[in-house]
PDB file of N, CA and C in Angstrom:
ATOM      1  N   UNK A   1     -19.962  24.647 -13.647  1.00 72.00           N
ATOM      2  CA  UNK A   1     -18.783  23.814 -13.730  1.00 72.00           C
ATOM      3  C   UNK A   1     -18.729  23.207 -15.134  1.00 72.00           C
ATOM      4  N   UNK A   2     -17.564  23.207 -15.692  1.00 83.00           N
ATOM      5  CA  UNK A   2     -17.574  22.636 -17.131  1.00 83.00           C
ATOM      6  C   UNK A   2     -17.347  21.318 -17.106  1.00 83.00           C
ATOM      7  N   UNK A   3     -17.149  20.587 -18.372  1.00 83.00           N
ATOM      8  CA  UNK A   3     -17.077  18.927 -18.241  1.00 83.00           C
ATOM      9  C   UNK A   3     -15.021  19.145 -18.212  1.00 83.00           C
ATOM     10  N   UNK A   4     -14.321  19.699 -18.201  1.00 79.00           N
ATOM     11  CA  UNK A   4     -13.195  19.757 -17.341  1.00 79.00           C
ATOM     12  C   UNK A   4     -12.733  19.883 -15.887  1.00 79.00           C
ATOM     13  N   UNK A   5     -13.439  20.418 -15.567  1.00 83.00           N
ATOM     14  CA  UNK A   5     -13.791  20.648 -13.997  1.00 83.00           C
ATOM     15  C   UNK A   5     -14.204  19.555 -13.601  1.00 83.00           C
ATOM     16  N   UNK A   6     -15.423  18.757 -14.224  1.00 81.00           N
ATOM     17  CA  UNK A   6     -16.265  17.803 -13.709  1.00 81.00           C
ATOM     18  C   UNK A   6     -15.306  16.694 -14.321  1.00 81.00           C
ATOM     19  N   UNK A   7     -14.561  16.210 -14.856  1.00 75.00           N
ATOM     20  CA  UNK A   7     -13.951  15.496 -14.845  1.00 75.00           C
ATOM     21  C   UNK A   7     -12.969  14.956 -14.008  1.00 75.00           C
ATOM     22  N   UNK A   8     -12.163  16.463 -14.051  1.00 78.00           N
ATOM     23  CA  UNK A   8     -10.745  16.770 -12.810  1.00 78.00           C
ATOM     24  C   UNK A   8     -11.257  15.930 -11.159  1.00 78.00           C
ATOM     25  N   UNK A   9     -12.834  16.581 -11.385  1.00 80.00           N
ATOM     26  CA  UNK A   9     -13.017  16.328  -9.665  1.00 80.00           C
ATOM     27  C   UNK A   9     -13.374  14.749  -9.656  1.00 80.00           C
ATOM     28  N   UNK A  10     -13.636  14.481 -10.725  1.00 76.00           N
ATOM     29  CA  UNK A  10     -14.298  12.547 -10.597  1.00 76.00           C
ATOM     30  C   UNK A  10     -12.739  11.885 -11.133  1.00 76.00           C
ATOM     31  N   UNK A  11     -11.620  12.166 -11.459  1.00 74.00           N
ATOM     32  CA  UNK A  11     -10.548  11.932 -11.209  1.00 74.00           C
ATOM     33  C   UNK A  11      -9.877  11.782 -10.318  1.00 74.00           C
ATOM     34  N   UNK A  12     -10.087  13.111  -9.634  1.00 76.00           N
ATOM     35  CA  UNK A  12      -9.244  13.483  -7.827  1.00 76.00           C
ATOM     36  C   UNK A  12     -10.261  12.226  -6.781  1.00 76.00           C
ATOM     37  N   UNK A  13     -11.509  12.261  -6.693  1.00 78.00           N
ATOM     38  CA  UNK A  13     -12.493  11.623  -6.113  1.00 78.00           C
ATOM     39  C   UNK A  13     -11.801   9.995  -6.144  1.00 78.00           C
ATOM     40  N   UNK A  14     -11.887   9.466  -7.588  1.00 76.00           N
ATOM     41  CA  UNK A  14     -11.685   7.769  -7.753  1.00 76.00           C
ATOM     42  C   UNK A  14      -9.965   7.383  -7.212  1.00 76.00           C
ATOM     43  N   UNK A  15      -8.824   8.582  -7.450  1.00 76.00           N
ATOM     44  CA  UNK A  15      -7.798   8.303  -7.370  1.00 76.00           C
ATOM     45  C   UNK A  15      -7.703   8.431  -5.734  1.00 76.00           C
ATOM     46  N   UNK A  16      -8.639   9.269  -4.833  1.00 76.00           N
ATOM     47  CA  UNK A  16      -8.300   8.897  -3.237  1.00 76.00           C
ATOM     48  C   UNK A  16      -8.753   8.154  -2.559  1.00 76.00           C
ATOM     49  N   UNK A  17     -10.130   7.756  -3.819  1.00 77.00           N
ATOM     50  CA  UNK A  17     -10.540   6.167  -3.252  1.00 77.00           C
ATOM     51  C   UNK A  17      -9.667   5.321  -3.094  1.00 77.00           C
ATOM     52  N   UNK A  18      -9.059   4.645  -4.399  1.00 76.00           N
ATOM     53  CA  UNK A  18      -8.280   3.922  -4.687  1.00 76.00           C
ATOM     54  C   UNK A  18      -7.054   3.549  -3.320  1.00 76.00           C
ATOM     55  N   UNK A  19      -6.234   5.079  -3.341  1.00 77.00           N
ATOM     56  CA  UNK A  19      -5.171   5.064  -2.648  1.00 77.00           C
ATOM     57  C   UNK A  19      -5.362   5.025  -0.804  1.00 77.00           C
ATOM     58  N   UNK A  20      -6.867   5.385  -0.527  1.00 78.00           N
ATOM     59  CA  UNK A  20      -7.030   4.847   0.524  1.00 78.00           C
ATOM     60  C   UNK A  20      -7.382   3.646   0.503  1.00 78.00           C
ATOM     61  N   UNK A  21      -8.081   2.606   0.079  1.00 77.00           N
ATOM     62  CA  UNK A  21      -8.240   1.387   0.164  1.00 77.00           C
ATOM     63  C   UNK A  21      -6.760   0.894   0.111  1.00 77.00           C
ATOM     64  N   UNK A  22      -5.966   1.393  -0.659  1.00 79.00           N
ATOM     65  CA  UNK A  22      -4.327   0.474  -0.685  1.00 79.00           C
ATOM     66  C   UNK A  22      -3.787   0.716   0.959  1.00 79.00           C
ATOM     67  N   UNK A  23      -3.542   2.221   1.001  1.00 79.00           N
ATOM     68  CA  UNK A  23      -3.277   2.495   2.489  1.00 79.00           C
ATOM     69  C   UNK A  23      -3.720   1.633   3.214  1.00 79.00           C
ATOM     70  N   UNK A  24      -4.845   1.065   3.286  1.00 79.00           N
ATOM     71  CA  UNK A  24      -5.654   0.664   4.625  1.00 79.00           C
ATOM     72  C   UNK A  24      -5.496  -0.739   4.166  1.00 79.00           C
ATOM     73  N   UNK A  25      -4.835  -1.380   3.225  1.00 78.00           N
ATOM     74  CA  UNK A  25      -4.229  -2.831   3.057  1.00 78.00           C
ATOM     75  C   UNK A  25      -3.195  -2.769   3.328  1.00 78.00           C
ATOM     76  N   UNK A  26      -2.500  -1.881   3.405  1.00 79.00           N
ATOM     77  CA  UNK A  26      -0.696  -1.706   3.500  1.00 79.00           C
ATOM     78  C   UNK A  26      -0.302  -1.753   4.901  1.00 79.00           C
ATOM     79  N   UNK A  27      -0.940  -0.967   5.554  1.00 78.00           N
ATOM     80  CA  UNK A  27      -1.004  -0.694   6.871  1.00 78.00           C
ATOM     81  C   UNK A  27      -0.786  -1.937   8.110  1.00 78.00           C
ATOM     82  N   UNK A  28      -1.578  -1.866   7.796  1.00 80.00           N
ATOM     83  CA  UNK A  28      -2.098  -3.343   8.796  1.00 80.00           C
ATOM     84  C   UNK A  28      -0.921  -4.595   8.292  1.00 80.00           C
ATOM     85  N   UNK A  29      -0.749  -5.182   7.399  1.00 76.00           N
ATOM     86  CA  UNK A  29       0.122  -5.620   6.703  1.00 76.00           C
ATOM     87  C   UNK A  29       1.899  -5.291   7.178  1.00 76.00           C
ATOM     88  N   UNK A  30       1.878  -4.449   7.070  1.00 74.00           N
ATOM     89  CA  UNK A  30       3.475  -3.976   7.102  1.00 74.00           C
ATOM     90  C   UNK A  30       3.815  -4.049   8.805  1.00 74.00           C
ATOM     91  N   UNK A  31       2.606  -3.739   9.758  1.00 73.00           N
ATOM     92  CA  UNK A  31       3.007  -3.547  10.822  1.00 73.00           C
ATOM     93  C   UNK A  31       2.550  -5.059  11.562  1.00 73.00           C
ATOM     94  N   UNK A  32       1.961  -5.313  10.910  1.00 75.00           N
ATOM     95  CA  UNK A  32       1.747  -7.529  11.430  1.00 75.00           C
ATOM     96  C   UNK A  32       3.099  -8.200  10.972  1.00 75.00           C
ATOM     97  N   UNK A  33       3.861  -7.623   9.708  1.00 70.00           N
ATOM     98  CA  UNK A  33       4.953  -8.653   9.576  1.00 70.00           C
ATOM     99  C   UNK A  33       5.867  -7.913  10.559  1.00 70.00           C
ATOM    100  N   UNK A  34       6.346  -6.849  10.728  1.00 66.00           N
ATOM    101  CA  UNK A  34       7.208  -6.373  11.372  1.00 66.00           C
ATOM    102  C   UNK A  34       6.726  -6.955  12.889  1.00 66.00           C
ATOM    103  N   UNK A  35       5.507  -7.172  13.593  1.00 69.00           N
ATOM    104  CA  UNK A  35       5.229  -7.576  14.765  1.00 69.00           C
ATOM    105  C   UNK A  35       5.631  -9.181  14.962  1.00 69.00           C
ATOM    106  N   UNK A  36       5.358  -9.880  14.045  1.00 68.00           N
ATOM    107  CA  UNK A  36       5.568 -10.974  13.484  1.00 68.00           C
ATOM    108  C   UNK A  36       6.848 -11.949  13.538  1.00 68.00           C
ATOM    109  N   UNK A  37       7.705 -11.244  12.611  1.00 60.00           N
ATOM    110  CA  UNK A  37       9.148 -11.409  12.386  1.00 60.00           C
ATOM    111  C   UNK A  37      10.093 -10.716  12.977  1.00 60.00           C
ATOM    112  N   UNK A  38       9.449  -9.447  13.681  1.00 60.00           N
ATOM    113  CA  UNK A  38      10.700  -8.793  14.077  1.00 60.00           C
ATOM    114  C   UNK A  38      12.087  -8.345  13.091  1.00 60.00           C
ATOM    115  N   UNK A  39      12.795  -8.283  14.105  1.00 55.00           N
ATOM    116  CA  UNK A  39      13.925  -7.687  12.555  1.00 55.00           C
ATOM    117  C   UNK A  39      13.891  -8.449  11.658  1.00 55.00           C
ATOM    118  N   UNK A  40      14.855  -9.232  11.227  1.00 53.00           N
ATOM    119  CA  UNK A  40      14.955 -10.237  10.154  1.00 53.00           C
ATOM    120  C   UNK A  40      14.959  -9.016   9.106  1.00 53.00           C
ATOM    121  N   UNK A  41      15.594  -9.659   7.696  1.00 52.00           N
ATOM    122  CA  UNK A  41      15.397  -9.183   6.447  1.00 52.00           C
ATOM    123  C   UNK A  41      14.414  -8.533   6.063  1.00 52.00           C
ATOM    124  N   UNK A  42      14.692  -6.777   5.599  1.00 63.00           N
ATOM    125  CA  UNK A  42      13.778  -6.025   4.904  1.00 63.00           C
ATOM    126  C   UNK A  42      13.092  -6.435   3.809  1.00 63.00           C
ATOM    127  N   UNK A  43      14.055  -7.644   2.915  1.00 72.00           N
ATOM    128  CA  UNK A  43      13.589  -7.768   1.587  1.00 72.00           C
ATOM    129  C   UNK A  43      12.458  -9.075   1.837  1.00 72.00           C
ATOM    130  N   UNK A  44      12.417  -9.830   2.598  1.00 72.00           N
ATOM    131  CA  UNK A  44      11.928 -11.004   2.618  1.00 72.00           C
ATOM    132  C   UNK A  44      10.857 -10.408   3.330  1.00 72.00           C
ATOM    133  N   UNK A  45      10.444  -9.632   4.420  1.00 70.00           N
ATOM    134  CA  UNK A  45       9.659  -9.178   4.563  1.00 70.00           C
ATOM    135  C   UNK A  45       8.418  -8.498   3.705  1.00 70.00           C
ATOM    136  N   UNK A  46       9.304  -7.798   3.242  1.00 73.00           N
ATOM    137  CA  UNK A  46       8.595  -6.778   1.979  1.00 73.00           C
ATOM    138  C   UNK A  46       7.842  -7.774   1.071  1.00 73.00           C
ATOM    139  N   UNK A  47       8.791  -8.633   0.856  1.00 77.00           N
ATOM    140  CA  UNK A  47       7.663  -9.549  -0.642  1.00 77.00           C
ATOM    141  C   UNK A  47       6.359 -10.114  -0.073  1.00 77.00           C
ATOM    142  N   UNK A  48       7.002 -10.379   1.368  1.00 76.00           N
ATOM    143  CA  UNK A  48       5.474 -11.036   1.882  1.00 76.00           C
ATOM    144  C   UNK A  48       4.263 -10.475   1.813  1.00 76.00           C
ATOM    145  N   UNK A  49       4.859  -8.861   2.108  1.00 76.00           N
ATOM    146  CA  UNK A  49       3.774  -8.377   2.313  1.00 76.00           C
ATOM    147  C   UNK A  49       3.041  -7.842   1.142  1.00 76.00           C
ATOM    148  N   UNK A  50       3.743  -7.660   0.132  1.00 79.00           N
ATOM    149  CA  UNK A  50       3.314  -7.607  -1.309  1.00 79.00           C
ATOM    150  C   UNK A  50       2.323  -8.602  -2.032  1.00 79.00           C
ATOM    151  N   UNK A  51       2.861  -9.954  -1.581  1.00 80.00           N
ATOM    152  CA  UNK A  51       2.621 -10.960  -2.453  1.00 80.00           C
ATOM    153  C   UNK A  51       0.619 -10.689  -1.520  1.00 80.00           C
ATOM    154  N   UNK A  52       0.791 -10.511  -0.208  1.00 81.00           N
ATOM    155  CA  UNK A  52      -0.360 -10.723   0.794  1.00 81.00           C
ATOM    156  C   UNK A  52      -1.676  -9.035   0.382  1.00 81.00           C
ATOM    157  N   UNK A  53      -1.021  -8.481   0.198  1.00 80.00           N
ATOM    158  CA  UNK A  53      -1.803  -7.457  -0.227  1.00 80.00           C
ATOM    159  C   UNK A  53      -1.661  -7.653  -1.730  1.00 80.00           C
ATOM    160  N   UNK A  54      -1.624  -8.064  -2.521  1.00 79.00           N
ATOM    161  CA  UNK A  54      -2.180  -8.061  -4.110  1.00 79.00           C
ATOM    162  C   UNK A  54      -2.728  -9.582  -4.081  1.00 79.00           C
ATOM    163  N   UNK A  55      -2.988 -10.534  -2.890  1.00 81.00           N
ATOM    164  CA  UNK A  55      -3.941 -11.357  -2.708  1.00 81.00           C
ATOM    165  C   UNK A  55      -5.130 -10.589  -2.467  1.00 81.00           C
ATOM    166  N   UNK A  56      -5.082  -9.610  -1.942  1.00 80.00           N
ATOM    167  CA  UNK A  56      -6.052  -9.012  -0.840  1.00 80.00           C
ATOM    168  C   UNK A  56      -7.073  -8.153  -1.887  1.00 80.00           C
ATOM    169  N   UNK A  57      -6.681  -7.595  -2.794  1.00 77.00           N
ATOM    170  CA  UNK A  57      -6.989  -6.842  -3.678  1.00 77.00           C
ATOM    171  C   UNK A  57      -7.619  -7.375  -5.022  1.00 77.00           C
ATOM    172  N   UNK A  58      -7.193  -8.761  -5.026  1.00 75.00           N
ATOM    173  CA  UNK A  58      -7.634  -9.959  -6.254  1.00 75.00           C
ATOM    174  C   UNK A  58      -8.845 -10.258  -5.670  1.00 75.00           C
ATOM    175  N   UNK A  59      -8.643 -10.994  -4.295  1.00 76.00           N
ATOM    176  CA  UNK A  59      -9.728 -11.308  -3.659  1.00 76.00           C
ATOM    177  C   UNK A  59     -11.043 -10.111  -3.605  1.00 76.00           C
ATOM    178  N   UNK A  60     -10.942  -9.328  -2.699  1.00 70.00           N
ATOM    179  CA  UNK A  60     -11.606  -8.221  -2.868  1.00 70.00           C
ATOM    180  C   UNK A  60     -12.440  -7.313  -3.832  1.00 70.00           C
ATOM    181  N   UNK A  61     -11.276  -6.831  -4.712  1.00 70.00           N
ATOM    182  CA  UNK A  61     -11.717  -5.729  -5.872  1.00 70.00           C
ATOM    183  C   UNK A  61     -11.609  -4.794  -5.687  1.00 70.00           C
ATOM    184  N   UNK A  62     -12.446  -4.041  -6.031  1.00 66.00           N
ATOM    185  CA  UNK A  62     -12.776  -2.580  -5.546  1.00 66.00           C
ATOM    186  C   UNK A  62     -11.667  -1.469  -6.120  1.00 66.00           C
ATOM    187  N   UNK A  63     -10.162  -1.939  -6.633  1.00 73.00           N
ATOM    188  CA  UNK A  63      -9.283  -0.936  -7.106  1.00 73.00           C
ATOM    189  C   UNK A  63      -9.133  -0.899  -8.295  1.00 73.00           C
ATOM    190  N   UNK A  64      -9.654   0.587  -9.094  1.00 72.00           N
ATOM    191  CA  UNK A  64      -9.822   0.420 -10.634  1.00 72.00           C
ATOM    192  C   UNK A  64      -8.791   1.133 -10.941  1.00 72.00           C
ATOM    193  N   UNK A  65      -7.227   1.034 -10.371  1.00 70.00           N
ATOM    194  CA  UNK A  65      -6.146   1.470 -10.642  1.00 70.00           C
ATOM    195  C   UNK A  65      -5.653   0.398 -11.256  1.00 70.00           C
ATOM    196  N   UNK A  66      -4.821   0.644 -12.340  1.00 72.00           N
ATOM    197  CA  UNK A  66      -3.993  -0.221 -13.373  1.00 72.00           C
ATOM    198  C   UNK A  66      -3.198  -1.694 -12.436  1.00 72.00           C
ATOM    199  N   UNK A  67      -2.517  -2.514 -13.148  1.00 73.00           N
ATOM    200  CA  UNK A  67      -2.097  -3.414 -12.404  1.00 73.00           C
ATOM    201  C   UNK A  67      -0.349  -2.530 -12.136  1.00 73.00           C
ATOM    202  N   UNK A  68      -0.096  -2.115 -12.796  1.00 76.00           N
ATOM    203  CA  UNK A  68       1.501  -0.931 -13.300  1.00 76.00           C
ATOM    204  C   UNK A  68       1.116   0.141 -12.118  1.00 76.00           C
ATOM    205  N   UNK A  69       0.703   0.329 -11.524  1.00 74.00           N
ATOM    206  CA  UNK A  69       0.255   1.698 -10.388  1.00 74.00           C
ATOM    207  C   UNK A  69       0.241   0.717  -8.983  1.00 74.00           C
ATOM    208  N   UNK A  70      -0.089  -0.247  -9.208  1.00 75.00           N
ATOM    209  CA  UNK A  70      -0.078  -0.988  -7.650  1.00 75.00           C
ATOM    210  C   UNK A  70       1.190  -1.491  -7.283  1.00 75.00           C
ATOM    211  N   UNK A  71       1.592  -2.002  -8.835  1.00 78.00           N
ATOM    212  CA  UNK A  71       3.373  -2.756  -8.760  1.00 78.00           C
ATOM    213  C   UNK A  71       4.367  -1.656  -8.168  1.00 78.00           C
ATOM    214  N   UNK A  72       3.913  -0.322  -8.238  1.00 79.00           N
ATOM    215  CA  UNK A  72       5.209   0.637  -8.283  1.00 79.00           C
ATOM    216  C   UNK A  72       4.438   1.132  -6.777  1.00 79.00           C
ATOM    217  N   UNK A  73       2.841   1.292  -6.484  1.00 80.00           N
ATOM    218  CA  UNK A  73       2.975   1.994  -5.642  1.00 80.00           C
ATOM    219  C   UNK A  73       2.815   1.280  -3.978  1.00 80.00           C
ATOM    220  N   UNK A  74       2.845   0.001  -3.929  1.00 80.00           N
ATOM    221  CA  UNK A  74       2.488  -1.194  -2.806  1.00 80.00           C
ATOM    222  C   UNK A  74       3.580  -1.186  -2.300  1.00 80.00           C
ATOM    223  N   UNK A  75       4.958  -1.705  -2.931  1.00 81.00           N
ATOM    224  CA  UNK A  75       6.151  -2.076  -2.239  1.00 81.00           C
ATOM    225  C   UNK A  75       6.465  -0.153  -1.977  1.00 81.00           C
ATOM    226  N   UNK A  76       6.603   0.917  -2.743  1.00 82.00           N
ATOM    227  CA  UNK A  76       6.923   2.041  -2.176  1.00 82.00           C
ATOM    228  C   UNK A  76       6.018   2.103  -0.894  1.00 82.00           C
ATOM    229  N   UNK A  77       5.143   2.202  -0.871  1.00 80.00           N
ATOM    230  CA  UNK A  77       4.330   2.667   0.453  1.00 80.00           C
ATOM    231  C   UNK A  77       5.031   1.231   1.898  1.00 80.00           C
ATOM    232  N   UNK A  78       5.047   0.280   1.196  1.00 78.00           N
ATOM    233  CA  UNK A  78       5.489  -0.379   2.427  1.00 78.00           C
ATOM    234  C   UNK A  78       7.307  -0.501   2.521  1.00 78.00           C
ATOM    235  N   UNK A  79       7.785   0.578   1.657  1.00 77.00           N
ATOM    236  CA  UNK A  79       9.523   0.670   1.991  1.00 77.00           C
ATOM    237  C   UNK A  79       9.088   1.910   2.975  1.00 77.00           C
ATOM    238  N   UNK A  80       8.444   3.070   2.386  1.00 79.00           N
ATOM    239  CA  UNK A  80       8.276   3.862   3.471  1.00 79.00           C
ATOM    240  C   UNK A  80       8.128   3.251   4.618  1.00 79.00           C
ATOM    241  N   UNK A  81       6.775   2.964   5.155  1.00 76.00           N
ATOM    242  CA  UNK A  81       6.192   2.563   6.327  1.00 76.00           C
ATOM    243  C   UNK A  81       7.125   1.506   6.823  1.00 76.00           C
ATOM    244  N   UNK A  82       8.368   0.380   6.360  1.00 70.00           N
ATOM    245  CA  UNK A  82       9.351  -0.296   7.342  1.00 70.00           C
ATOM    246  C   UNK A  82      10.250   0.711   7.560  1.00 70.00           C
ATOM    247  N   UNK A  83      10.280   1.819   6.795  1.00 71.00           N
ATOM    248  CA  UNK A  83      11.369   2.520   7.660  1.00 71.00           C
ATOM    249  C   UNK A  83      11.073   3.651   8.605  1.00 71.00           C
ATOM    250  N   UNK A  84       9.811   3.581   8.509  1.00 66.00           N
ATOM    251  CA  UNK A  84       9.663   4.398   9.676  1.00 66.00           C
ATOM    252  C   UNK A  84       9.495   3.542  10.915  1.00 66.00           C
ATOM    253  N   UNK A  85       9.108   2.366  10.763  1.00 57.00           N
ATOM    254  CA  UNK A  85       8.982   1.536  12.044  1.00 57.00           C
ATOM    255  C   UNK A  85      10.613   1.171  12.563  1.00 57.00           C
ATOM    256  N   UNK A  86      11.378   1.197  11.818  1.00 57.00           N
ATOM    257  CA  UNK A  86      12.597   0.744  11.616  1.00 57.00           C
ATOM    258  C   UNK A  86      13.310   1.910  12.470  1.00 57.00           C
ATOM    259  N   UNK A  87      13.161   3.275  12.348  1.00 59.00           N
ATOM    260  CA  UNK A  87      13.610   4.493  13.121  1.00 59.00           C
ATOM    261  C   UNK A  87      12.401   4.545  14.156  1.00 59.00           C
ATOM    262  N   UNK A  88      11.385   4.188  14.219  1.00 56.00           N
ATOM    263  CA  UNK A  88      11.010   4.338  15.882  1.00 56.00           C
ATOM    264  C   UNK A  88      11.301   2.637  16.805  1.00 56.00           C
ATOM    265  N   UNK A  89      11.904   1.893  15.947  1.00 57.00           N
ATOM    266  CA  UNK A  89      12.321   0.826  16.905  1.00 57.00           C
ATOM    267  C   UNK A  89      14.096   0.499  16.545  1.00 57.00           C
ATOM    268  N   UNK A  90      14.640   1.019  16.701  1.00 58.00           N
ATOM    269  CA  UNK A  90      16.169   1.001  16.093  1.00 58.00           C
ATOM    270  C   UNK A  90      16.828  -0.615  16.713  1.00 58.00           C
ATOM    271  N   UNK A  91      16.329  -1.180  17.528  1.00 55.00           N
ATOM    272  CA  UNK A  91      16.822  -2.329  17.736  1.00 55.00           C
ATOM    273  C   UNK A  91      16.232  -3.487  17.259  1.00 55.00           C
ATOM    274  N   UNK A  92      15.396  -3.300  16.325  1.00 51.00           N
ATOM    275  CA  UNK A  92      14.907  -4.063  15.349  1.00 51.00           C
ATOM    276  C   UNK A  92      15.789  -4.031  13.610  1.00 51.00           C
TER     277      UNK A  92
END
């Protein structure tokens, strides 16, 4: 294996660390406010849960992804995940 190869793979390795530890903050998060609040506002929701997971991550550590990669990729992962809760509960 060359030091390109061996790089690529300690790249692929740290970047699914990363994005599972976010997953597994997002998660839990998105589906406590939605249990929580119920319908109410997507947007007011969303910040909460933003503002509560980049507590979570200060507190913690562990993510050696940029602060510019969490800003863009926290609220995407939790617009996804309210709208899928949003189409399996339509009266919310």
């Amino acid at each position: 294996m060359n030091f390109f190869d061996k790089l690529k793979k300690w790249m692929f390795n740290k970047v699914s660390r990363d994005l599972g530890v976010i997953f597994a903050l997002v998660v839990p998060e998105v589906f406590n406010a939605e249990r929580e609040h119920g319908g109410g506002t997507g947007e007011a929701k969303r910040a909460q849960v933003v503002a509560s997971i980049k507590a979570q991550i200060a507190k913690e550590g562990g993510i050696d992804a940029p602060a510019w990669v969490l800003d863009a990729l926290v609220p995407f992962l939790i617009d996804l995940l309210l709208d899928g809760v949003k189409k399996d509960n339509p009266g919310n």
